[in-house]
Amino acid sequence: MNLFLSVSSYSQSDTINAPIAVLPDVYADPHIAAFGKKFYIYPTTDGSEGCMSTNFTCWSSKDLVKWKYEKVIQDVPKDVSWAKERDWAPAIAFKNGKYYYYFSADVNIGVAVSDKPTGPFKDTLGTPLVKKGMLKGQMIDPMVFVDDDGSAYLYFGQGNCNIVKLNDDMITYDATKIISIKPKGYNEGSFVFKRNGKYYLMWSEFDTRDPRYSVAYATSDSPLGSFTKAEGYPVLKGKGIVKGAGHHSVVKIPGKDEWYIAYHRFKIPNGNGYNRETCISPMLFDKDGHILPVDVFEKVKAVKIKGSNF
């Protein structure tokens, strides 16, 4: 059986009843964040064979339901001197009064900086933050977690999950301090958050072109690990017409213990590993802090940020 076939054989009723994507057209690898009184999504621009996209966009929302196209925030061939295409899986972090935008380009990882969450973002180093071939596996899928004490940690890599503490400037680190781990089932798309003093490392399993693409997680008492995988079930996986649900990010509603997961799936209908769309679902925990399986058919209700987290 070919697991990388496109999804093209659904009935009209299946398509009508399918959960609706939050962004129009095809976007993948969404990084969702809350800044001020708005939510933002930073996705991969999808729709090209081999994922050969050349720009990044930003979307904003006041309620998680209605999303506004902001603009192209980085045109890589114009804005980056060391890369031209294969622009994937960005991430955003806030520190020092600035927004730091981490992105994959030509299988390197770069970092750009802006005073606003919508950019413009300037490639601050003029060279990759993590160079292609530096470690085993692909140097893609950056994610930066900023802890309560202001310490920031970079997670990245396909094949292995690499972890390193960033310097206070957010754009440099000690390469001799990189930790490389490979949790059971790990492939790519790492994401870290903290809840009730516990660190959650999440990642995608299988290949993004595979309908079985899904999300698992592990926990630790430290952002550097060691991490213990939660066994028994994926946190996120497809069901029925929903295929290839993965490469996610997580956002907490400021001031509440209320969480949502953003992710991509094969476009419905006629999607595949190069034609994916962005969705959001509620993410719940049990009393012991275990993440419950996400219902990919549950609709997100409008939610607004009260006050400001800045």
mmCIF file of C-alpha atoms in Angstrom:
data_model
loop_
_atom_site.group_PDB
_atom_site.id
_atom_site.type_symbol
_atom_site.label_atom_id
_atom_site.label_comp_id
_atom_site.label_asym_id
_atom_site.label_seq_id
_atom_site.Cartn_x
_atom_site.Cartn_y
_atom_site.Cartn_z
ATOM 1 C CA MET A 1 0.000 0.000 0.000
ATOM 2 C CA ASN A 2 1.309 3.465 -0.909
ATOM 3 C CA LEU A 3 0.941 5.609 2.197
ATOM 4 C CA PHE A 4 1.706 8.856 0.322
ATOM 5 C CA LEU A 5 -1.405 8.843 -1.895
ATOM 6 C CA SER A 6 -3.497 11.997 -2.139
ATOM 7 C CA VAL A 7 -6.895 12.075 -0.475
ATOM 8 C CA SER A 8 -9.331 12.279 -3.365
ATOM 9 C CA SER A 9 -12.087 9.710 -2.907
ATOM 10 C CA TYR A 10 -14.437 11.305 -0.384
ATOM 11 C CA SER A 11 -18.137 11.831 -0.938
ATOM 12 C CA GLN A 12 -19.705 15.283 -1.085
ATOM 13 C CA SER A 13 -21.396 14.690 2.274
ATOM 14 C CA ASP A 14 -18.032 13.846 3.886
ATOM 15 C CA THR A 15 -16.587 17.122 2.615
ATOM 16 C CA ILE A 16 -19.584 19.150 3.793
ATOM 17 C CA ASN A 17 -19.359 17.636 7.289
ATOM 18 C CA ALA A 18 -15.595 17.998 7.604
ATOM 19 C CA PRO A 19 -14.230 20.464 10.182
ATOM 20 C CA ILE A 20 -13.308 23.788 8.577
ATOM 21 C CA ALA A 21 -9.723 24.967 8.267
ATOM 22 C CA VAL A 22 -9.014 28.332 9.938
ATOM 23 C CA LEU A 23 -6.814 29.710 7.131
ATOM 24 C CA PRO A 24 -7.918 29.793 3.485
ATOM 25 C CA ASP A 25 -6.016 27.886 0.806
ATOM 26 C CA VAL A 26 -3.009 25.744 1.749
ATOM 27 C CA TYR A 27 -0.721 26.510 4.703
ATOM 28 C CA ALA A 28 1.192 24.079 6.910
ATOM 29 C CA ASP A 29 3.397 23.869 10.028
ATOM 30 C CA PRO A 30 1.515 26.634 11.893
ATOM 31 C CA HIS A 31 3.134 28.327 14.880
ATOM 32 C CA ILE A 32 0.421 29.972 16.968
ATOM 33 C CA ALA A 33 1.130 32.621 19.612
ATOM 34 C CA ALA A 34 -0.644 35.250 21.712
ATOM 35 C CA PHE A 35 0.762 38.791 21.846
ATOM 36 C CA GLY A 36 -1.168 41.634 23.444
ATOM 37 C CA LYS A 37 -4.850 41.110 22.737
ATOM 38 C CA LYS A 38 -4.394 39.143 19.513
ATOM 39 C CA PHE A 39 -3.474 35.677 18.373
ATOM 40 C CA TYR A 40 -1.039 35.160 15.514
ATOM 41 C CA ILE A 41 -0.279 32.253 13.191
ATOM 42 C CA TYR A 42 3.031 31.938 11.344
ATOM 43 C CA PRO A 43 2.750 29.080 8.798
ATOM 44 C CA THR A 44 4.645 27.484 5.944
ATOM 45 C CA THR A 45 3.301 28.570 2.557
ATOM 46 C CA ASP A 46 2.222 25.261 1.025
ATOM 47 C CA GLY A 47 1.094 24.008 -2.372
ATOM 48 C CA SER A 48 4.364 23.342 -4.215
ATOM 49 C CA GLU A 49 5.684 19.882 -5.050
ATOM 50 C CA GLY A 50 8.633 19.183 -2.783
ATOM 51 C CA CYS A 51 7.710 22.088 -0.472
ATOM 52 C CA MET A 52 9.659 24.669 -2.480
ATOM 53 C CA SER A 53 7.992 27.781 -1.031
ATOM 54 C CA THR A 54 9.887 31.089 -1.043
ATOM 55 C CA ASN A 55 8.045 33.328 1.442
ATOM 56 C CA PHE A 56 6.448 33.475 4.863
ATOM 57 C CA THR A 57 3.168 35.118 5.908
ATOM 58 C CA CYS A 58 1.485 36.178 9.127
ATOM 59 C CA TRP A 59 -2.172 35.960 10.164
ATOM 60 C CA SER A 60 -3.897 37.586 13.142
ATOM 61 C CA SER A 61 -7.126 37.026 15.046
ATOM 62 C CA LYS A 62 -8.987 38.554 17.979
ATOM 63 C CA ASP A 63 -10.917 35.367 18.737
ATOM 64 C CA LEU A 64 -9.187 32.260 17.221
ATOM 65 C CA VAL A 65 -12.044 31.902 14.720
ATOM 66 C CA LYS A 66 -11.783 34.786 12.256
ATOM 67 C CA TRP A 67 -8.279 35.248 10.843
ATOM 68 C CA LYS A 68 -6.889 38.278 9.023
ATOM 69 C CA TYR A 69 -4.120 38.077 6.458
ATOM 70 C CA GLU A 70 -1.441 40.514 7.544
ATOM 71 C CA LYS A 71 1.151 40.288 4.774
ATOM 72 C CA VAL A 72 4.237 38.526 3.534
ATOM 73 C CA ILE A 73 6.618 39.084 6.431
ATOM 74 C CA GLN A 74 9.662 37.582 4.757
ATOM 75 C CA ASP A 75 10.428 37.157 1.054
ATOM 76 C CA VAL A 76 13.417 34.870 1.402
ATOM 77 C CA PRO A 77 15.083 35.370 -2.031
ATOM 78 C CA LYS A 78 14.986 39.143 -1.430
ATOM 79 C CA ASP A 79 15.473 39.330 2.329
ATOM 80 C CA VAL A 80 17.936 36.511 3.042
ATOM 81 C CA SER A 81 21.395 36.417 1.444
ATOM 82 C CA TRP A 82 22.151 32.748 2.213
ATOM 83 C CA ALA A 83 18.948 30.991 1.053
ATOM 84 C CA LYS A 84 16.430 31.099 -1.781
ATOM 85 C CA GLU A 85 13.742 28.451 -1.237
ATOM 86 C CA ARG A 86 12.444 25.511 0.824
ATOM 87 C CA ASP A 87 11.134 27.912 3.445
ATOM 88 C CA TRP A 88 9.506 25.840 6.154
ATOM 89 C CA ALA A 89 8.195 25.663 9.691
ATOM 90 C CA PRO A 90 8.782 29.090 11.279
ATOM 91 C CA ALA A 91 8.534 29.922 14.970
ATOM 92 C CA ILE A 92 8.204 33.128 16.973
ATOM 93 C CA ALA A 93 9.439 34.195 20.410
ATOM 94 C CA PHE A 94 9.279 37.451 22.373
ATOM 95 C CA LYS A 95 12.058 38.751 24.596
ATOM 96 C CA ASN A 96 14.007 41.953 25.196
ATOM 97 C CA GLY A 97 11.071 43.935 23.803
ATOM 98 C CA LYS A 98 11.538 42.348 20.370
ATOM 99 C CA TYR A 99 10.064 39.550 18.282
ATOM 100 C CA TYR A 100 12.469 36.853 17.161
ATOM 101 C CA TYR A 101 11.428 34.883 14.090
ATOM 102 C CA TYR A 102 13.142 31.525 13.551
ATOM 103 C CA PHE A 103 12.754 29.830 10.197
ATOM 104 C CA SER A 104 13.981 26.956 8.031
ATOM 105 C CA ALA A 105 15.423 27.841 4.602
ATOM 106 C CA ASP A 106 17.351 25.556 2.253
ATOM 107 C CA VAL A 107 17.703 23.107 5.180
ATOM 108 C CA ASN A 108 19.369 25.709 7.411
ATOM 109 C CA ILE A 109 17.843 27.607 10.327
ATOM 110 C CA GLY A 110 17.875 31.398 10.392
ATOM 111 C CA VAL A 111 16.679 34.098 12.769
ATOM 112 C CA ALA A 112 15.138 37.472 11.952
ATOM 113 C CA VAL A 113 14.101 40.270 14.316
ATOM 114 C CA SER A 114 11.337 42.875 14.413
ATOM 115 C CA ASP A 115 9.766 45.400 16.759
ATOM 116 C CA LYS A 116 6.292 44.142 15.785
ATOM 117 C CA PRO A 117 4.722 40.669 15.600
ATOM 118 C CA THR A 118 3.763 41.391 11.983
ATOM 119 C CA GLY A 119 7.263 42.470 10.944
ATOM 120 C CA PRO A 120 9.015 43.474 8.853
ATOM 121 C CA PHE A 121 11.605 40.930 10.019
ATOM 122 C CA LYS A 122 15.278 41.512 9.295
ATOM 123 C CA ASP A 123 17.716 38.624 8.960
ATOM 124 C CA THR A 124 19.924 39.657 11.830
ATOM 125 C CA LEU A 125 22.994 37.435 11.376
ATOM 126 C CA GLY A 126 23.452 37.423 7.603
ATOM 127 C CA THR A 127 24.261 33.718 7.979
ATOM 128 C CA PRO A 128 22.376 30.690 9.309
ATOM 129 C CA LEU A 129 21.887 30.317 13.045
ATOM 130 C CA VAL A 130 22.175 26.556 12.479
ATOM 131 C CA LYS A 131 23.932 25.420 9.317
ATOM 132 C CA LYS A 132 22.938 22.526 7.071
ATOM 133 C CA GLY A 133 24.894 19.388 7.945
ATOM 134 C CA MET A 134 25.971 20.721 11.336
ATOM 135 C CA LEU A 135 24.424 17.726 13.106
ATOM 136 C CA LYS A 136 22.857 14.421 12.159
ATOM 137 C CA GLY A 137 19.536 14.764 10.334
ATOM 138 C CA GLN A 138 18.037 17.859 8.747
ATOM 139 C CA MET A 139 18.557 21.281 10.335
ATOM 140 C CA ILE A 140 14.903 22.347 10.189
ATOM 141 C CA ASP A 141 11.851 22.997 12.383
ATOM 142 C CA PRO A 142 13.116 25.514 14.965
ATOM 143 C CA MET A 143 11.136 26.285 18.094
ATOM 144 C CA VAL A 144 12.149 28.610 20.948
ATOM 145 C CA PHE A 145 10.736 28.322 24.450
ATOM 146 C CA VAL A 146 11.217 31.256 26.849
ATOM 147 C CA ASP A 147 11.005 30.120 30.475
ATOM 148 C CA ASP A 148 9.606 32.083 33.411
ATOM 149 C CA ASP A 149 13.078 33.321 34.372
ATOM 150 C CA GLY A 150 13.720 34.675 30.865
ATOM 151 C CA SER A 151 16.033 31.854 29.806
ATOM 152 C CA ALA A 152 15.412 30.795 26.202
ATOM 153 C CA TYR A 153 15.955 27.382 24.646
ATOM 154 C CA LEU A 154 16.150 26.416 20.982
ATOM 155 C CA TYR A 155 14.714 23.052 19.867
ATOM 156 C CA PHE A 156 15.234 21.890 16.294
ATOM 157 C CA GLY A 157 15.936 19.021 13.941
ATOM 158 C CA GLN A 158 14.459 16.242 11.855
ATOM 159 C CA GLY A 159 15.614 12.758 12.795
ATOM 160 C CA ASN A 160 16.897 13.971 16.158
ATOM 161 C CA CYS A 161 15.631 16.593 18.595
ATOM 162 C CA ASN A 162 18.462 19.010 19.325
ATOM 163 C CA ILE A 163 18.299 21.333 22.339
ATOM 164 C CA VAL A 164 20.510 24.263 23.308
ATOM 165 C CA LYS A 165 20.147 27.242 25.612
ATOM 166 C CA LEU A 166 20.307 30.525 23.729
ATOM 167 C CA ASN A 167 22.356 33.444 24.940
ATOM 168 C CA ASP A 168 20.445 36.459 26.234
ATOM 169 C CA ASP A 169 20.662 38.082 22.782
ATOM 170 C CA MET A 170 18.451 35.255 21.386
ATOM 171 C CA ILE A 171 20.652 34.933 18.286
ATOM 172 C CA THR A 172 23.764 33.140 19.549
ATOM 173 C CA TYR A 173 24.539 30.002 21.583
ATOM 174 C CA ASP A 174 27.384 27.721 22.635
ATOM 175 C CA ALA A 175 27.414 24.883 20.106
ATOM 176 C CA THR A 176 29.381 22.679 22.507
ATOM 177 C CA LYS A 177 26.335 22.673 24.792
ATOM 178 C CA ILE A 178 23.899 21.180 22.231
ATOM 179 C CA ILE A 179 22.049 18.114 23.518
ATOM 180 C CA SER A 180 20.739 15.657 20.894
ATOM 181 C CA ILE A 181 17.994 13.208 21.849
ATOM 182 C CA LYS A 182 15.670 10.906 19.946
ATOM 183 C CA PRO A 183 12.510 10.025 21.839
ATOM 184 C CA LYS A 184 10.784 6.883 20.614
ATOM 185 C CA GLY A 185 8.889 7.729 17.433
ATOM 186 C CA TYR A 186 10.419 11.198 17.063
ATOM 187 C CA ASN A 187 10.661 12.556 13.516
ATOM 188 C CA GLU A 188 10.324 16.362 13.484
ATOM 189 C CA GLY A 189 8.339 19.431 14.529
ATOM 190 C CA SER A 190 9.309 19.752 18.194
ATOM 191 C CA PHE A 191 7.333 22.153 20.400
ATOM 192 C CA VAL A 192 7.786 22.909 24.114
ATOM 193 C CA PHE A 193 5.526 24.528 26.701
ATOM 194 C CA LYS A 194 5.313 24.617 30.488
ATOM 195 C CA ARG A 195 2.286 23.893 32.646
ATOM 196 C CA ASN A 196 2.149 23.612 36.444
ATOM 197 C CA GLY A 197 5.939 23.423 36.658
ATOM 198 C CA LYS A 198 6.196 20.569 34.153
ATOM 199 C CA TYR A 199 7.868 20.857 30.743
ATOM 200 C CA TYR A 200 6.120 19.220 27.787
ATOM 201 C CA LEU A 201 8.140 18.303 24.693
ATOM 202 C CA MET A 202 5.871 17.485 21.755
ATOM 203 C CA TRP A 203 6.804 16.276 18.269
ATOM 204 C CA SER A 204 5.465 14.777 15.045
ATOM 205 C CA GLU A 205 5.823 11.097 14.166
ATOM 206 C CA PHE A 206 5.909 9.460 10.705
ATOM 207 C CA ASP A 207 6.359 11.654 7.595
ATOM 208 C CA THR A 208 4.267 14.702 6.724
ATOM 209 C CA ARG A 209 3.246 12.977 3.462
ATOM 210 C CA ASP A 210 1.975 9.963 5.400
ATOM 211 C CA PRO A 211 -1.727 9.874 6.417
ATOM 212 C CA ARG A 212 -0.530 8.446 9.760
ATOM 213 C CA TYR A 213 1.368 11.669 10.597
ATOM 214 C CA SER A 214 0.585 12.379 14.262
ATOM 215 C CA VAL A 215 1.780 14.081 17.449
ATOM 216 C CA ALA A 216 3.196 12.561 20.650
ATOM 217 C CA TYR A 217 4.784 14.085 23.754
ATOM 218 C CA ALA A 218 7.094 13.587 26.712
ATOM 219 C CA THR A 219 7.553 15.437 30.000
ATOM 220 C CA SER A 220 10.419 16.582 32.191
ATOM 221 C CA ASP A 221 11.236 18.693 35.227
ATOM 222 C CA SER A 222 13.757 20.645 33.121
ATOM 223 C CA PRO A 223 13.629 22.298 29.682
ATOM 224 C CA LEU A 224 16.794 20.336 28.839
ATOM 225 C CA GLY A 225 15.357 16.965 29.853
ATOM 226 C CA SER A 226 15.591 14.128 30.387
ATOM 227 C CA PHE A 227 12.125 13.577 28.913
ATOM 228 C CA THR A 228 9.816 10.634 29.594
ATOM 229 C CA LYS A 229 7.445 9.785 26.759
ATOM 230 C CA ALA A 230 3.749 9.503 27.486
ATOM 231 C CA GLU A 231 2.813 6.077 26.197
ATOM 232 C CA GLY A 232 -0.523 4.689 25.075
ATOM 233 C CA TYR A 233 -1.836 7.014 22.362
ATOM 234 C CA PRO A 234 -0.895 9.943 20.117
ATOM 235 C CA VAL A 235 -2.096 13.315 21.357
ATOM 236 C CA LEU A 236 -3.162 14.251 17.840
ATOM 237 C CA LYS A 237 -3.918 12.031 14.856
ATOM 238 C CA GLY A 238 -6.294 11.929 11.912
ATOM 239 C CA LYS A 239 -9.689 10.327 11.936
ATOM 240 C CA GLY A 240 -11.994 9.541 9.024
ATOM 241 C CA ILE A 241 -11.686 12.227 6.380
ATOM 242 C CA VAL A 242 -8.983 14.000 8.427
ATOM 243 C CA LYS A 243 -5.584 12.662 7.332
ATOM 244 C CA GLY A 244 -2.015 13.588 8.199
ATOM 245 C CA ALA A 245 -2.807 15.696 11.277
ATOM 246 C CA GLY A 246 0.478 16.934 12.736
ATOM 247 C CA HIS A 247 3.288 19.499 12.892
ATOM 248 C CA HIS A 248 1.571 21.496 15.561
ATOM 249 C CA SER A 249 2.020 24.314 18.034
ATOM 250 C CA VAL A 250 0.207 25.186 21.255
ATOM 251 C CA VAL A 251 -1.155 28.431 22.696
ATOM 252 C CA LYS A 252 -2.398 29.189 26.205
ATOM 253 C CA ILE A 253 -5.100 31.784 26.692
ATOM 254 C CA PRO A 254 -3.381 34.433 28.854
ATOM 255 C CA GLY A 255 -4.669 34.381 32.421
ATOM 256 C CA LYS A 256 -6.438 31.024 31.993
ATOM 257 C CA ASP A 257 -5.562 27.348 32.092
ATOM 258 C CA GLU A 258 -7.126 27.029 28.636
ATOM 259 C CA TRP A 259 -5.122 25.601 25.744
ATOM 260 C CA TYR A 260 -5.464 25.183 21.984
ATOM 261 C CA ILE A 261 -3.446 23.243 19.436
ATOM 262 C CA ALA A 262 -2.832 24.464 15.873
ATOM 263 C CA TYR A 263 -1.769 21.930 13.246
ATOM 264 C CA HIS A 264 -2.032 21.010 9.607
ATOM 265 C CA ARG A 265 -3.838 18.168 7.862
ATOM 266 C CA PHE A 266 -4.185 17.064 4.254
ATOM 267 C CA LYS A 267 -6.414 19.582 2.473
ATOM 268 C CA ILE A 268 -10.031 18.439 2.239
ATOM 269 C CA PRO A 269 -10.718 17.339 -0.441
ATOM 270 C CA ASN A 270 -7.826 16.334 -2.728
ATOM 271 C CA GLY A 271 -5.007 17.074 -0.314
ATOM 272 C CA ASN A 272 -1.661 15.396 0.186
ATOM 273 C CA GLY A 273 1.716 16.037 1.799
ATOM 274 C CA TYR A 274 2.234 19.166 -0.316
ATOM 275 C CA ASN A 275 -1.319 20.480 -0.080
ATOM 276 C CA ARG A 276 -2.115 20.908 3.584
ATOM 277 C CA GLU A 277 -4.387 23.247 5.531
ATOM 278 C CA THR A 278 -4.255 24.763 8.996
ATOM 279 C CA CYS A 279 -6.700 23.866 11.774
ATOM 280 C CA ILE A 280 -7.168 24.619 15.478
ATOM 281 C CA SER A 281 -8.658 22.361 18.156
ATOM 282 C CA PRO A 282 -9.065 22.604 21.941
ATOM 283 C CA MET A 283 -6.369 20.758 23.916
ATOM 284 C CA LEU A 284 -7.361 19.339 27.303
ATOM 285 C CA PHE A 285 -5.564 17.767 30.278
ATOM 286 C CA ASP A 286 -6.652 15.232 32.872
ATOM 287 C CA LYS A 287 -6.240 15.794 36.606
ATOM 288 C CA ASP A 288 -2.713 14.362 36.543
ATOM 289 C CA GLY A 289 -1.532 16.651 33.751
ATOM 290 C CA HIS A 290 -1.685 14.136 30.924
ATOM 291 C CA ILE A 291 -2.707 15.606 27.562
ATOM 292 C CA LEU A 292 -5.953 14.042 26.396
ATOM 293 C CA PRO A 293 -6.429 12.923 22.773
ATOM 294 C CA VAL A 294 -7.463 15.871 20.593
ATOM 295 C CA ASP A 295 -10.834 15.664 18.861
ATOM 296 C CA VAL A 296 -10.073 16.826 15.299
ATOM 297 C CA PHE A 297 -13.811 17.277 14.696
ATOM 298 C CA GLU A 298 -14.436 19.583 17.654
ATOM 299 C CA LYS A 299 -15.167 23.138 16.587
ATOM 300 C CA VAL A 300 -13.344 26.019 18.232
ATOM 301 C CA LYS A 301 -15.591 28.619 19.821
ATOM 302 C CA ALA A 302 -14.635 32.277 19.787
ATOM 303 C CA VAL A 303 -12.382 33.267 22.686
ATOM 304 C CA LYS A 304 -10.912 36.677 23.416
ATOM 305 C CA ILE A 305 -7.899 37.754 25.432
ATOM 306 C CA LYS A 306 -8.819 39.875 28.447
ATOM 307 C CA GLY A 307 -6.310 42.481 29.492
ATOM 308 C CA SER A 308 -2.860 41.992 28.009
ATOM 309 C CA ASN A 309 0.050 39.644 28.511
ATOM 310 C CA PHE A 310 2.491 42.481 27.750
#
